Amino acid sequence: MEYDTEYRPSATDIEQFPDLQNGPSSLIQGAAVEIQQVGIHNFRLPLKFKTRNNESIVLETKVTGTVSLAAHKKGINMSRIMRSFYDFKDDAFTMDKLETILNAYQDSLEAFDSKVALKFSYPILKPSLRSDNEGYQYYNVTLEADLDKTGTLKKVIHFDFVYSSACPCSYELSEFARESRGKAAVPHSQRSVARISVEVGDVVWIEDLQDICVAALKTETQVIVKREDEMAFAELNGAYLKFVEDAARLLYEQLNKDDRIKDFRVICSHQESLHSHDAVSVILAPDSNFSGDVPHELWSSLIHVS
């Protein structure tokens, strides 16, 4: 047998091809019940995003797109989800654009609920603390949109912020050892990560979320560091000591006063240098619809933040 390099089926030919996905309900295996989500995960393509200063940036993006499936249907045409993104691949992606895409593939697949998530690493150029250097800090971001059968759209941004957390207890004990016994001691600190998930109504830029995290926690990890920057970072950690509980409450304070944010959840993980385990905390907005019960796989994803 040889592969036929010449064959190009006509539209009429294609109409005659078997199509099990769109076959009758008699072909369903297992229980003929509704499926809440079915689709694609980690489909990759370069997408264009708008920055806060109205520029455009192209980023490799991992797409998860799902729809509901009625009980009487065998399956969906998953390539339609991917084609929906290629139809808009030259546009700048915003939450409003996600709503357009959700409507497009919800109509195309005749579903009553549709969801999409775009995951990417977003660069922001940050200056060094005291030297005249600057470097790109990268932030893990997921834009998530959910359009239900009533036409209600929920828009969520997940944003990871990596910072240093110097332990207040360790600092006090180190100072006591130095003052009472003349012993040099170094307080322990660790690289930490906060994942803030915000449901938005008005426009909230990724840069805005970075600003909120810096205002709350102060001690973001640095990109390019000379001696004067290292000294500054040590002073910054000394000025803003924090337990994991402090970090969660500081972020709550900043997020709760931003009228553009309808709901939020904060997850903090301090990846301890003293202990062989992490210290974690979760805090929700008042009357939040987010869950305070964080799945184990979400904690695991906070262990190594790229």
XYZ file of C-alpha atoms in Angstrom:
306
model
C 0.000 0.000 0.000
C 1.170 3.527 -0.771
C 0.022 6.905 0.519
C -2.041 8.705 -2.139
C -0.348 12.093 -2.594
C -2.751 13.174 -5.342
C -6.109 12.648 -3.618
C -7.965 15.871 -2.741
C -11.550 15.126 -1.697
C -14.307 17.425 -2.888
C -16.940 18.879 -0.597
C -19.324 16.216 -1.882
C -16.779 13.490 -1.066
C -16.333 14.809 2.452
C -20.090 14.775 2.997
C -19.950 11.009 2.457
C -17.176 10.402 5.027
C -18.165 8.562 8.239
C -18.658 10.956 11.158
C -18.951 9.054 14.435
C -18.598 12.175 16.612
C -21.828 13.568 15.207
C -23.506 10.205 14.996
C -26.860 9.228 16.522
C -27.347 8.701 20.238
C -27.508 4.967 19.633
C -23.718 5.060 19.188
C -23.136 6.430 22.706
C -21.104 4.115 24.905
C -21.831 4.119 28.619
C -24.567 6.201 30.214
C -26.349 8.655 27.892
C -25.929 11.599 30.262
C -24.816 15.212 29.963
C -21.065 15.928 30.120
C -20.225 19.212 31.817
C -16.921 19.880 30.016
C -15.284 18.295 26.984
C -12.676 19.863 24.726
C -8.960 20.500 24.331
C -6.137 21.220 26.787
C -2.692 22.772 26.202
C -3.279 23.550 22.534
C -0.428 26.001 21.761
C -0.210 28.954 19.415
C 1.287 32.471 19.438
C -1.298 35.079 20.410
C -1.121 38.846 20.548
C -1.928 40.654 23.808
C -2.356 44.349 24.555
C -0.167 45.890 27.266
C -1.255 48.665 29.619
C 0.676 51.254 27.601
C -1.288 50.260 24.470
C 1.476 48.272 22.813
C 1.141 44.710 21.534
C 3.175 41.664 22.516
C 3.092 38.181 20.983
C 3.355 35.320 23.473
C 3.283 31.537 23.195
C -0.070 30.641 24.728
C -1.490 27.371 25.995
C -5.219 27.154 25.350
C -7.787 25.072 27.186
C -11.220 25.236 25.581
C -14.240 23.205 26.600
C -17.989 23.067 26.039
C -20.831 21.130 27.583
C -22.249 18.132 25.761
C -25.938 17.271 25.769
C -26.973 13.785 26.808
C -28.227 12.805 23.361
C -24.984 13.714 21.549
C -22.123 11.293 20.893
C -19.316 13.880 20.863
C -18.076 17.245 19.618
C -15.896 18.383 16.726
C -12.885 19.494 18.777
C -11.073 21.054 15.843
C -13.753 23.765 15.777
C -12.453 25.045 19.104
C -8.964 25.368 17.661
C -10.254 26.922 14.448
C -12.081 29.543 16.507
C -8.722 30.749 17.829
C -7.108 30.716 14.408
C -9.983 32.839 13.123
C -8.925 35.534 15.608
C -5.175 34.855 15.753
C -4.235 38.248 14.293
C -6.360 40.193 16.798
C -5.173 41.459 20.174
C -6.578 39.214 22.902
C -8.562 40.754 25.731
C -11.353 39.494 27.976
C -13.856 40.961 25.496
C -12.238 38.962 22.695
C -12.608 35.806 24.764
C -16.331 36.462 25.019
C -16.500 36.703 21.213
C -14.664 33.391 20.845
C -16.843 31.669 23.428
C -19.960 32.773 21.591
C -18.458 31.571 18.299
C -17.630 28.048 19.359
C -20.657 27.704 21.622
C -22.845 28.419 18.582
C -20.729 26.243 16.301
C -20.869 23.259 18.640
C -24.460 23.871 19.795
C -23.426 23.760 23.463
C -25.143 25.345 26.457
C -21.950 26.219 28.367
C -18.447 27.081 27.205
C -15.162 27.817 28.929
C -11.734 28.973 27.828
C -8.409 29.532 29.556
C -5.297 31.121 28.048
C -2.067 30.432 29.937
C 1.137 32.332 29.199
C 4.245 33.901 30.737
C 4.017 37.693 30.647
C 7.191 39.862 30.664
C 7.396 43.225 32.432
C 10.624 45.253 32.360
C 11.596 46.101 35.948
C 14.378 48.420 37.188
C 16.948 47.249 39.714
C 16.543 48.653 43.223
C 19.550 51.032 43.302
C 21.747 50.452 40.261
C 20.932 51.690 36.780
C 20.072 48.212 35.491
C 16.787 46.679 34.437
C 15.574 43.245 33.420
C 12.470 41.328 32.410
C 10.456 39.734 35.180
C 8.134 36.987 33.916
C 4.708 36.364 35.444
C 2.595 33.232 35.009
C -0.866 34.404 33.936
C -4.096 32.645 32.998
C -7.066 34.463 31.485
C -10.228 32.473 32.084
C -13.753 33.071 30.791
C -16.941 31.070 31.320
C -20.130 31.686 29.335
C -23.142 29.789 30.689
C -26.470 28.915 29.085
C -28.107 32.101 30.395
C -25.510 34.219 28.600
C -23.814 35.180 31.868
C -20.070 35.715 31.430
C -17.576 35.271 34.256
C -14.082 36.672 33.635
C -11.154 35.701 35.879
C -7.444 36.519 35.794
C -5.028 34.229 37.660
C -1.690 35.916 38.385
C 1.422 34.478 40.078
C 3.692 36.860 41.996
C 7.055 35.660 43.331
C 8.495 37.422 46.365
C 10.852 36.998 49.295
C 9.463 36.414 52.785
C 11.790 37.011 55.744
C 10.500 35.390 58.940
C 9.690 37.855 61.766
C 10.342 35.214 64.439
C 13.732 34.298 62.968
C 14.657 37.991 62.731
C 13.878 38.601 66.435
C 15.807 35.498 67.516
C 18.802 36.497 65.362
C 18.844 39.996 66.844
C 18.587 38.539 70.361
C 21.550 36.210 69.724
C 23.639 39.135 68.423
C 22.715 41.540 71.220
C 22.756 39.130 74.189
C 25.606 36.813 73.233
C 27.493 38.577 70.467
C 26.726 35.773 68.027
C 26.257 36.377 64.329
C 22.927 35.015 63.103
C 21.118 35.246 59.789
C 17.299 35.318 59.784
C 15.802 32.782 57.419
C 13.855 33.860 54.349
C 12.534 32.034 51.335
C 11.284 32.454 47.824
C 7.509 32.615 48.052
C 4.626 32.812 45.620
C 1.158 34.319 45.754
C -1.469 33.291 43.243
C -4.205 35.895 43.071
C -7.382 35.024 41.206
C -9.595 38.021 40.470
C -13.011 38.156 38.886
C -13.146 41.384 36.925
C -15.918 43.600 35.654
C -14.023 46.592 34.296
C -10.641 46.376 32.567
C -7.815 45.265 34.851
C -4.385 45.084 33.226
C -1.791 42.482 34.130
C 0.492 45.385 35.049
C -2.191 46.565 37.498
C -2.091 43.212 39.296
C 1.696 43.406 39.502
C 1.390 46.891 41.013
C -1.143 45.627 43.560
C 1.176 42.802 44.631
C 4.174 45.125 44.980
C 2.123 47.605 47.009
C 1.029 44.808 49.333
C 4.191 42.722 49.732
C 7.083 45.068 48.754
C 9.721 42.318 48.438
C 9.441 41.074 44.859
C 12.376 38.950 43.722
C 14.885 40.791 41.537
C 16.211 40.263 38.005
C 19.601 42.011 37.631
C 21.424 42.621 40.905
C 24.681 44.444 41.726
C 26.075 44.884 45.242
C 24.055 48.012 45.916
C 20.906 46.175 44.830
C 21.665 43.198 47.058
C 22.110 45.547 50.008
C 18.825 47.245 49.150
C 17.027 43.906 48.941
C 18.364 42.867 52.357
C 17.137 46.176 53.808
C 13.773 45.765 52.084
C 13.317 42.317 53.617
C 14.276 43.691 57.025
C 11.718 46.476 56.687
C 8.893 44.185 55.541
C 9.110 40.963 57.540
C 6.108 38.697 56.998
C 4.571 35.379 57.929
C 2.427 33.612 55.321
C -0.664 34.848 57.201
C 0.603 38.429 56.900
C 1.125 38.056 53.157
C -2.444 36.845 52.592
C -3.929 39.696 54.638
C -1.755 42.342 52.988
C -2.947 41.211 49.553
C -6.547 41.092 50.788
C -6.231 44.701 51.927
C -5.110 45.902 48.480
C -7.544 43.795 46.418
C -10.586 44.542 48.557
C -10.365 48.293 47.942
C -10.185 48.040 44.130
C -13.680 48.628 42.732
C -12.819 46.970 39.410
C -12.416 43.612 41.163
C -15.718 41.840 41.809
C -14.337 38.836 43.674
C -10.947 37.377 44.545
C -9.007 34.558 46.123
C -5.417 34.709 47.365
C -3.214 31.628 47.792
C 0.202 32.132 49.392
C 2.963 29.548 49.612
C 6.168 30.245 51.554
C 8.658 27.623 50.428
C 10.542 27.351 53.670
C 14.313 27.426 54.052
C 14.035 26.444 57.761
C 11.587 23.577 57.308
C 11.361 20.701 54.855
C 7.779 21.716 54.087
C 5.944 24.827 52.879
C 3.785 27.243 54.846
C 0.520 28.062 53.047
C -2.549 30.244 53.432
C -5.768 31.003 51.530
C -7.969 34.076 51.908
C -11.177 34.997 50.074
C -13.049 38.200 49.329
C -16.141 38.890 51.455
C -19.040 36.718 50.209
C -16.712 35.147 47.662
C -17.831 32.595 45.083
C -14.322 31.185 44.920
C -13.592 28.054 46.906
C -11.319 28.179 49.919
C -10.595 24.463 49.462
C -7.556 24.483 47.197
C -7.011 21.281 45.166
C -3.803 19.410 45.919
C -2.603 19.787 42.335
C -2.849 23.579 42.668
C -0.585 23.547 45.721
C 1.831 21.380 43.752
C 1.919 23.860 40.880
C 3.036 26.581 43.297
C 6.130 24.632 44.344
C 8.120 25.459 41.209
C 7.183 28.733 39.560
C 9.025 29.283 36.284
